[in-house]
XYZ file of C-alpha atoms in Angstrom:
387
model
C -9.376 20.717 18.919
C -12.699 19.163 19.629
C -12.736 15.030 19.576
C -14.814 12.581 18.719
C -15.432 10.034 20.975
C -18.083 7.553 22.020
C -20.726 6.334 19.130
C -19.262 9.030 17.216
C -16.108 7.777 17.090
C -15.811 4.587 14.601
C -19.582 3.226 14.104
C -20.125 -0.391 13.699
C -20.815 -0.188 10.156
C -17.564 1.665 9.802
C -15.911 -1.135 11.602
C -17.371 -3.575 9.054
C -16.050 -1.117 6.545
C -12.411 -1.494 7.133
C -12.944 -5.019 8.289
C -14.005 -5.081 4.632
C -10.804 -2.945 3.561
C -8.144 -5.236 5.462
C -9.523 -8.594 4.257
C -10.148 -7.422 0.677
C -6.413 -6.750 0.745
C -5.460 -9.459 2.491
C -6.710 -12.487 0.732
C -6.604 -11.057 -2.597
C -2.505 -10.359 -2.065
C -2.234 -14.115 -0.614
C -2.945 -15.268 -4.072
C -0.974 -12.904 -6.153
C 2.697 -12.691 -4.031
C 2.777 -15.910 -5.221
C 2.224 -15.584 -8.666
C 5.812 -15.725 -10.698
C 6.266 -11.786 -11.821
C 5.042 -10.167 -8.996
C 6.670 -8.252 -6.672
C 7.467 -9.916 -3.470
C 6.420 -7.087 -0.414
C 8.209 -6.397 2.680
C 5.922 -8.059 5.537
C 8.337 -10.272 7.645
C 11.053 -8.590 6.481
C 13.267 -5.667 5.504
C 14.332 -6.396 1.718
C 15.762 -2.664 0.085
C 15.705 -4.889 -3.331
C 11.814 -5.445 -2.983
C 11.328 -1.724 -2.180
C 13.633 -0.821 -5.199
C 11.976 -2.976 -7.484
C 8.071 -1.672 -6.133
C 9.298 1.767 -6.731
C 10.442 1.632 -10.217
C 7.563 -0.402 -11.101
C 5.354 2.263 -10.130
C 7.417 5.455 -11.167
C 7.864 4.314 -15.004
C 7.287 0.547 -15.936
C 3.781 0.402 -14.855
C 1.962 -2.063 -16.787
C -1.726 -4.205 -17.230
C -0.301 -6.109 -14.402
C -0.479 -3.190 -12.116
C -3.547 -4.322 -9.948
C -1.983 -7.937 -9.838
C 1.478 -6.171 -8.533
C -0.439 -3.407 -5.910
C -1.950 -6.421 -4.128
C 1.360 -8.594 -4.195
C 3.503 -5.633 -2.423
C 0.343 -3.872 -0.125
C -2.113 -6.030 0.077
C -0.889 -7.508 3.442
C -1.103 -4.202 5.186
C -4.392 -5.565 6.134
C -2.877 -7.354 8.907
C -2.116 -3.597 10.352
C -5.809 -2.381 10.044
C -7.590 -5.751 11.654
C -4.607 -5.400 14.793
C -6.208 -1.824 15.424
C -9.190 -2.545 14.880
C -8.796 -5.673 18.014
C -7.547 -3.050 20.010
C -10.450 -0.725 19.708
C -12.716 -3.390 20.247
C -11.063 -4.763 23.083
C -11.782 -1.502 24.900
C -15.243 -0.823 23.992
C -16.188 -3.929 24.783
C -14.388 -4.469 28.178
C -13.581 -0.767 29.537
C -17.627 0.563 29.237
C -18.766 2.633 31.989
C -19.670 -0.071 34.876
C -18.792 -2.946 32.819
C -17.497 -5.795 35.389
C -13.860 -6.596 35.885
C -12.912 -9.440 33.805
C -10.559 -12.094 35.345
C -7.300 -13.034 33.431
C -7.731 -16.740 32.971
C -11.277 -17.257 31.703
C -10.412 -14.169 29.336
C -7.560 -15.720 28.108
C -9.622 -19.564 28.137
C -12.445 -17.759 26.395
C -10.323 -15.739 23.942
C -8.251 -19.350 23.354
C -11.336 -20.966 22.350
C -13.241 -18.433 20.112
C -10.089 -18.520 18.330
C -9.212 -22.456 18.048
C -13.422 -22.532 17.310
C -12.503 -20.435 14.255
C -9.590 -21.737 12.963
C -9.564 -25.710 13.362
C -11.824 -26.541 10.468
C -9.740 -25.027 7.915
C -6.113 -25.659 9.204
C -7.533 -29.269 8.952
C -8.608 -29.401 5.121
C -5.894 -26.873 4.415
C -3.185 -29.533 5.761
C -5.254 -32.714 3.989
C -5.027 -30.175 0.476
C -1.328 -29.445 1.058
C -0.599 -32.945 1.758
C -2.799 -34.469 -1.216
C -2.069 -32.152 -3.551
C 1.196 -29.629 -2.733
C 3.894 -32.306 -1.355
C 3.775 -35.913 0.487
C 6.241 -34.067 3.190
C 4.135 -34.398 6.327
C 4.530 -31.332 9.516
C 5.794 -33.219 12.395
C 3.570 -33.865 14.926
C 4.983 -31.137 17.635
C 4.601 -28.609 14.859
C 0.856 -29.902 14.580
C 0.493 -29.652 18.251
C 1.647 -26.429 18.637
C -0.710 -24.749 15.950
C -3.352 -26.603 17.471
C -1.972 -24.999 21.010
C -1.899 -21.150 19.315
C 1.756 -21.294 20.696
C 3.481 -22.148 17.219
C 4.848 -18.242 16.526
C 6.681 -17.876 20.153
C 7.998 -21.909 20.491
C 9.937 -22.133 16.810
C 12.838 -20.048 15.842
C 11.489 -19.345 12.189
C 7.668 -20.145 12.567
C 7.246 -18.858 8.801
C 8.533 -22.203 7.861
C 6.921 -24.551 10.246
C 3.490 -24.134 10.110
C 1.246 -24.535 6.830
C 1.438 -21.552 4.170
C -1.547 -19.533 4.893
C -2.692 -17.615 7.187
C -2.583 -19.891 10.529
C 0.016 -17.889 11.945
C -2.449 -15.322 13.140
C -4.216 -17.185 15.262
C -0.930 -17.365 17.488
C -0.610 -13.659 17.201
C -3.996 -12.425 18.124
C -3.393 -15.452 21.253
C -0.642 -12.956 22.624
C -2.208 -10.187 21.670
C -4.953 -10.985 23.814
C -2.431 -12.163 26.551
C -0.739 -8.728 26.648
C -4.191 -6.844 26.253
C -5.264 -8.265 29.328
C -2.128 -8.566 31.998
C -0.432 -5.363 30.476
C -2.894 -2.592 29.029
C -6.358 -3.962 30.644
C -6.739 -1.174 33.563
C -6.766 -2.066 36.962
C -9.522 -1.119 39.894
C -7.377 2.032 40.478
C -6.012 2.833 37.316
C -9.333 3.630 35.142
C -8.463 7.480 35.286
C -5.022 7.448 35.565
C -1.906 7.998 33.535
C -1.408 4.578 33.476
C -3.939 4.439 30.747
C -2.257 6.284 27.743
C 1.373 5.351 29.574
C 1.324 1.408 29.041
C 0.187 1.867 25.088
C 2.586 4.023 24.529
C 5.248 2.283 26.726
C 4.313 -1.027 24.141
C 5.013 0.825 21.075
C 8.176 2.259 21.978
C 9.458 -1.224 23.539
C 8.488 -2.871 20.376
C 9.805 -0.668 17.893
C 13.407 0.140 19.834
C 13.546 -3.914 19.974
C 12.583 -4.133 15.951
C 15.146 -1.123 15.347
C 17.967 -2.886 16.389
C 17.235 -5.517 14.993
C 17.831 -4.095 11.623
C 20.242 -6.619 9.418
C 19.564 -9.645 11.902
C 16.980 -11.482 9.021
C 16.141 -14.424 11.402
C 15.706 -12.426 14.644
C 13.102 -9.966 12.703
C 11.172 -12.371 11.281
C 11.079 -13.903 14.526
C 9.835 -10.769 15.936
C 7.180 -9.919 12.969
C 5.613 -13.371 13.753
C 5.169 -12.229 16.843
C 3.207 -9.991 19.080
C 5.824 -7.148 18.655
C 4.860 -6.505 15.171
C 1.437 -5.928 16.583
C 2.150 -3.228 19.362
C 1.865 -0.305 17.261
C -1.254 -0.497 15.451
C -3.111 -2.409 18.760
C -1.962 0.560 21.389
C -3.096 2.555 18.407
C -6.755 0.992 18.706
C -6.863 1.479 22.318
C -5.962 4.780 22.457
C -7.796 5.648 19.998
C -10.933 3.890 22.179
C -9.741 5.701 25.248
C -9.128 9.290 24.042
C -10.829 9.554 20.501
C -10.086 11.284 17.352
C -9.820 14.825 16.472
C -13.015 16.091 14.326
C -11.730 17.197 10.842
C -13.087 18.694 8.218
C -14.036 16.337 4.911
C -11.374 17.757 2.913
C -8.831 17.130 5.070
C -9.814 13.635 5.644
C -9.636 12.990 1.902
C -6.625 14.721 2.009
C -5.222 12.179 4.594
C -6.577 9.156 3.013
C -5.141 10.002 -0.615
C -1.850 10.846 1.090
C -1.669 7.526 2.778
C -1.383 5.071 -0.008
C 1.705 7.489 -1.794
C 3.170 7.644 1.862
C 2.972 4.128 2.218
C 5.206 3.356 -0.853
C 8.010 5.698 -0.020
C 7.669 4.539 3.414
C 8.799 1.236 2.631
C 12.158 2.487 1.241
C 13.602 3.347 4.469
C 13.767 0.135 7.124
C 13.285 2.602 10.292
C 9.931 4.455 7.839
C 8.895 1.177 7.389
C 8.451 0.303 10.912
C 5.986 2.842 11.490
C 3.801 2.149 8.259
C 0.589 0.745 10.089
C 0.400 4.440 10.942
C 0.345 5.354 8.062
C -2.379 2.354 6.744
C -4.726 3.070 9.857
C -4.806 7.068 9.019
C -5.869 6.466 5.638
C -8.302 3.527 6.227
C -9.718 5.265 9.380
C -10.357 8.900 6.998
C -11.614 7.024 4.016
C -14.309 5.799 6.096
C -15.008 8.807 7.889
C -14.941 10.920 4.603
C -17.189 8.997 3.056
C -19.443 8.550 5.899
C -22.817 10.503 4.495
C -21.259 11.603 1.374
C -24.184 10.432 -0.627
C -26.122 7.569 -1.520
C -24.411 6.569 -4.621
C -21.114 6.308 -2.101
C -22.901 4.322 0.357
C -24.407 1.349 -2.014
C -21.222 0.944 -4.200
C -18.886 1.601 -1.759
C -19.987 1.202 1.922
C -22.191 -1.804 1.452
C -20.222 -4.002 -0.113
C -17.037 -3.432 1.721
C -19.510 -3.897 5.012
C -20.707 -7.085 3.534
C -16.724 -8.025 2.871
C -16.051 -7.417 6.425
C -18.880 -9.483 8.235
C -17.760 -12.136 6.610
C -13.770 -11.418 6.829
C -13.320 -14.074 9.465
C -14.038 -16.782 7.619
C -12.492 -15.436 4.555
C -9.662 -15.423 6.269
C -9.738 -18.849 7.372
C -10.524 -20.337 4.247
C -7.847 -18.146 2.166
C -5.545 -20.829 1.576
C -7.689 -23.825 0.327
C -8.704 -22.715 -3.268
C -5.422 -21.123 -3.954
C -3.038 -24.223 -3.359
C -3.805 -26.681 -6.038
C -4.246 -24.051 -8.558
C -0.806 -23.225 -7.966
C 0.387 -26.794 -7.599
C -1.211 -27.624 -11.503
C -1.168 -24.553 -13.401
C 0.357 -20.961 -12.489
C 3.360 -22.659 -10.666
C 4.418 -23.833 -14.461
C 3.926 -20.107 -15.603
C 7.406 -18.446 -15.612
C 6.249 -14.530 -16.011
C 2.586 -12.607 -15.544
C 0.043 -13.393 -18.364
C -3.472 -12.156 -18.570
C -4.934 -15.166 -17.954
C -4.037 -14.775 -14.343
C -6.988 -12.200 -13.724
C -9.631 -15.125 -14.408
C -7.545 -17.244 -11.783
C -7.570 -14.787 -9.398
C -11.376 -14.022 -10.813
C -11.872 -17.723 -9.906
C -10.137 -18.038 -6.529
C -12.412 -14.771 -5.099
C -15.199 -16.500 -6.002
C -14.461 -19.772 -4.405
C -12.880 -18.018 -1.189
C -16.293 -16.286 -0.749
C -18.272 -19.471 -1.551
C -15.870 -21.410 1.327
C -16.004 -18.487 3.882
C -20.393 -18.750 3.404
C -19.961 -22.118 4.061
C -17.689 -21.908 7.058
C -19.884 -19.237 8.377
C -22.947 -21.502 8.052
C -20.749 -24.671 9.788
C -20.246 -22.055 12.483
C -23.803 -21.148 13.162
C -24.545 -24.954 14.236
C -21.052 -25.236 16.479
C -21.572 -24.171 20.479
C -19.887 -20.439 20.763
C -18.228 -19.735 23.823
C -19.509 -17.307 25.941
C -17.531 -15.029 28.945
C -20.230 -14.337 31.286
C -19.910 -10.973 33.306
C -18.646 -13.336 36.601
C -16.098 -14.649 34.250
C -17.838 -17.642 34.022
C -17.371 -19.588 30.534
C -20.363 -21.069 29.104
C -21.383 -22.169 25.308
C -24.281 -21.906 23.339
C -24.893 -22.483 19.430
C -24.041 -20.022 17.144
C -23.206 -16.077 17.587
């Protein structure tokens, strides 16, 4: 089977694309899961109820609120797509053909500091609005320091509840992500054409998952885990081996065929807890042959479909920052006091897209005036203003 691989494999645009995909997901589904009625998903955890619940919904009490309750239960399988898409960065940006070796500790101090760059403006109003407006209950000050360290998700035993609601637990993820990426899967001088390339990736997904397997019925130690960097071995090894090797060229058919299959597969994969470790699979496939299916399908595809989700994912970092800030004290004075779905709650969540895309402009234009770091090809760390 013939492969795709260099600048036909995943095109920047493309890359925008399902950047656009996982964010669109993502910050639409942290603003309905917590709207009273919908169906709580299975992201930390393994809840059969939840599953049970999503299944009947969708097999014979589907209702107006069916949008509202997709989002609530899926929408957070963005997470998945952005972890593959890291790892397929990572190695097209740092494996090239005569690219220089990077050194461990100013990747890791550069990678620390285009993150903290990114995140410290928000978590800083989004802890002023949740103390002014969600509770007077203040984090303590080691929690405070160790969001502000990235270390938050690996120091407390259930990190879910000691850092703000939102979606500041990433930031410690992608921090260990990078930290494996770089002691564990980077290649060494002697290892660029060796088995040790596809053998570590895969080596990280089976060490995660067999540690997640039996783990099954232990709530705090998997949540634990799915905080952490093991919940992101699978669809990151993904990216890089997808980098490293390609993808197979299929038809157009088949790739619709894949990504229609996905979302079904994705349901009944979340009523088994050992199917539902390997869902990412199953949200890459279909994201990845969406895009490549509808890659020169026609112009009327491109401007209502390709466009906008590019636009969506140029700007998904600072959507994702801002996520939290618009959504807390409409909760706090209105839906909170709803007890069930109502209509009403697609102008609210009308209302909170616009404002989360009004924040994330404005957070991208604060960004353009704050000095970027920059990893120079001696390793050398210097900053300048702006991308």
């Amino acid at each position: 089977m013939k492969l795709l691989k260099g600048n036909q494999l995943i095109s920047r645009t493309q890359c925008d694309v399902l950047r656009g995909l996982a964010i669109t997901g993502i910050f639409i589904h942290n603003f309905c899961h917590w709207l009273r009625g919908a169906h709580p998903e299975n992201e930390f955890n393994f809840h059969p109820g939840n599953s049970t619940k999503m299944w009947d919904y969708w097999t014979g009490a589907i209702d107006q609120f069916a949008p509202i309750q997709f989002f609530s239960f899926f929408g957070h399988y963005g997470v998945p797509l952005f972890l593959f898409l890291s790892g397929y960065g990572l190695v097209m940006k740092y494996e090239r053909a005569g690219e220089p070796r990077v050194k461990a500790l100013p990747f890791l101090g550069y990678q620390w500091l285009k993150l903290f760059r990114l995140m410290i403006l928000g978590y800083i109003l989004s802890f002023i609005v949740y103390v002014l407006w969600c509770g007077s209950d203040m984090h303590p000050w080691n929690v405070i320091a160790a969001q502000l360290s990235l270390t938050v998700n690996f120091i407390f035993e259930n990190p879910g509840t000691a850092m703000l609601p939102g979606p500041y637990w990433f930031f410690g993820l992608m921090l260990e992500i990078y930290v494996i990426y770089r002691l564990l899967i980077y290649p060494g001088h002697d290892k660029r054409g060796s088995v040790w390339r596809w053998l570590v990736p895969v080596l990280l997904i089976v060490v995660a998952w067999a540690v997640m397997a039996v783990s099954e019925g232990h709530d705090k130690r998997l949540v634990y885990l799915r905080y952490n960097a093991f919940v992101g071995m699978l669809p990151l090894c993904m990216g890089v081996l997808t980098a490293r090797y390609g993808l197979p060229r299929l038809s157009k058919w088949l790739l619709a065929a894949i990504a229609i299959v996905a979302l079904p597969g994705l349901a009944v994969a979340n009523l088994n807890f050992h199917a539902w470790l390997w869902a990412p699979v199953l949200v890459v496939a279909g994201a990845v042959a969406f895009v490549k299916c509808v890659e020169g399908a026609g112009a009327l595809l491109e401007r209502d479909i390709m466009k906008p989700l590019a636009w969506m994912g140029m700007l998904s970092a600072h959507i994702f920052v801002v996520l939290s800030l618009p959504r807390m004290p409409m909760f706090k004075f209105v839906l909170w006091k709803q007890k069930e779905l109502l209509s009403s709650d697609y102008w609210w969540i009308l209302l909170y897209i616009v404002l989360t895309i009004v924040l994330a402009w404005l957070h991208k234009q604060y960004l353009s005036i704050v000095p970027a770091p920059r990893l120079h090809s001696d390793s050398h760390i210097s900053f300048q203003i702006g991308h």
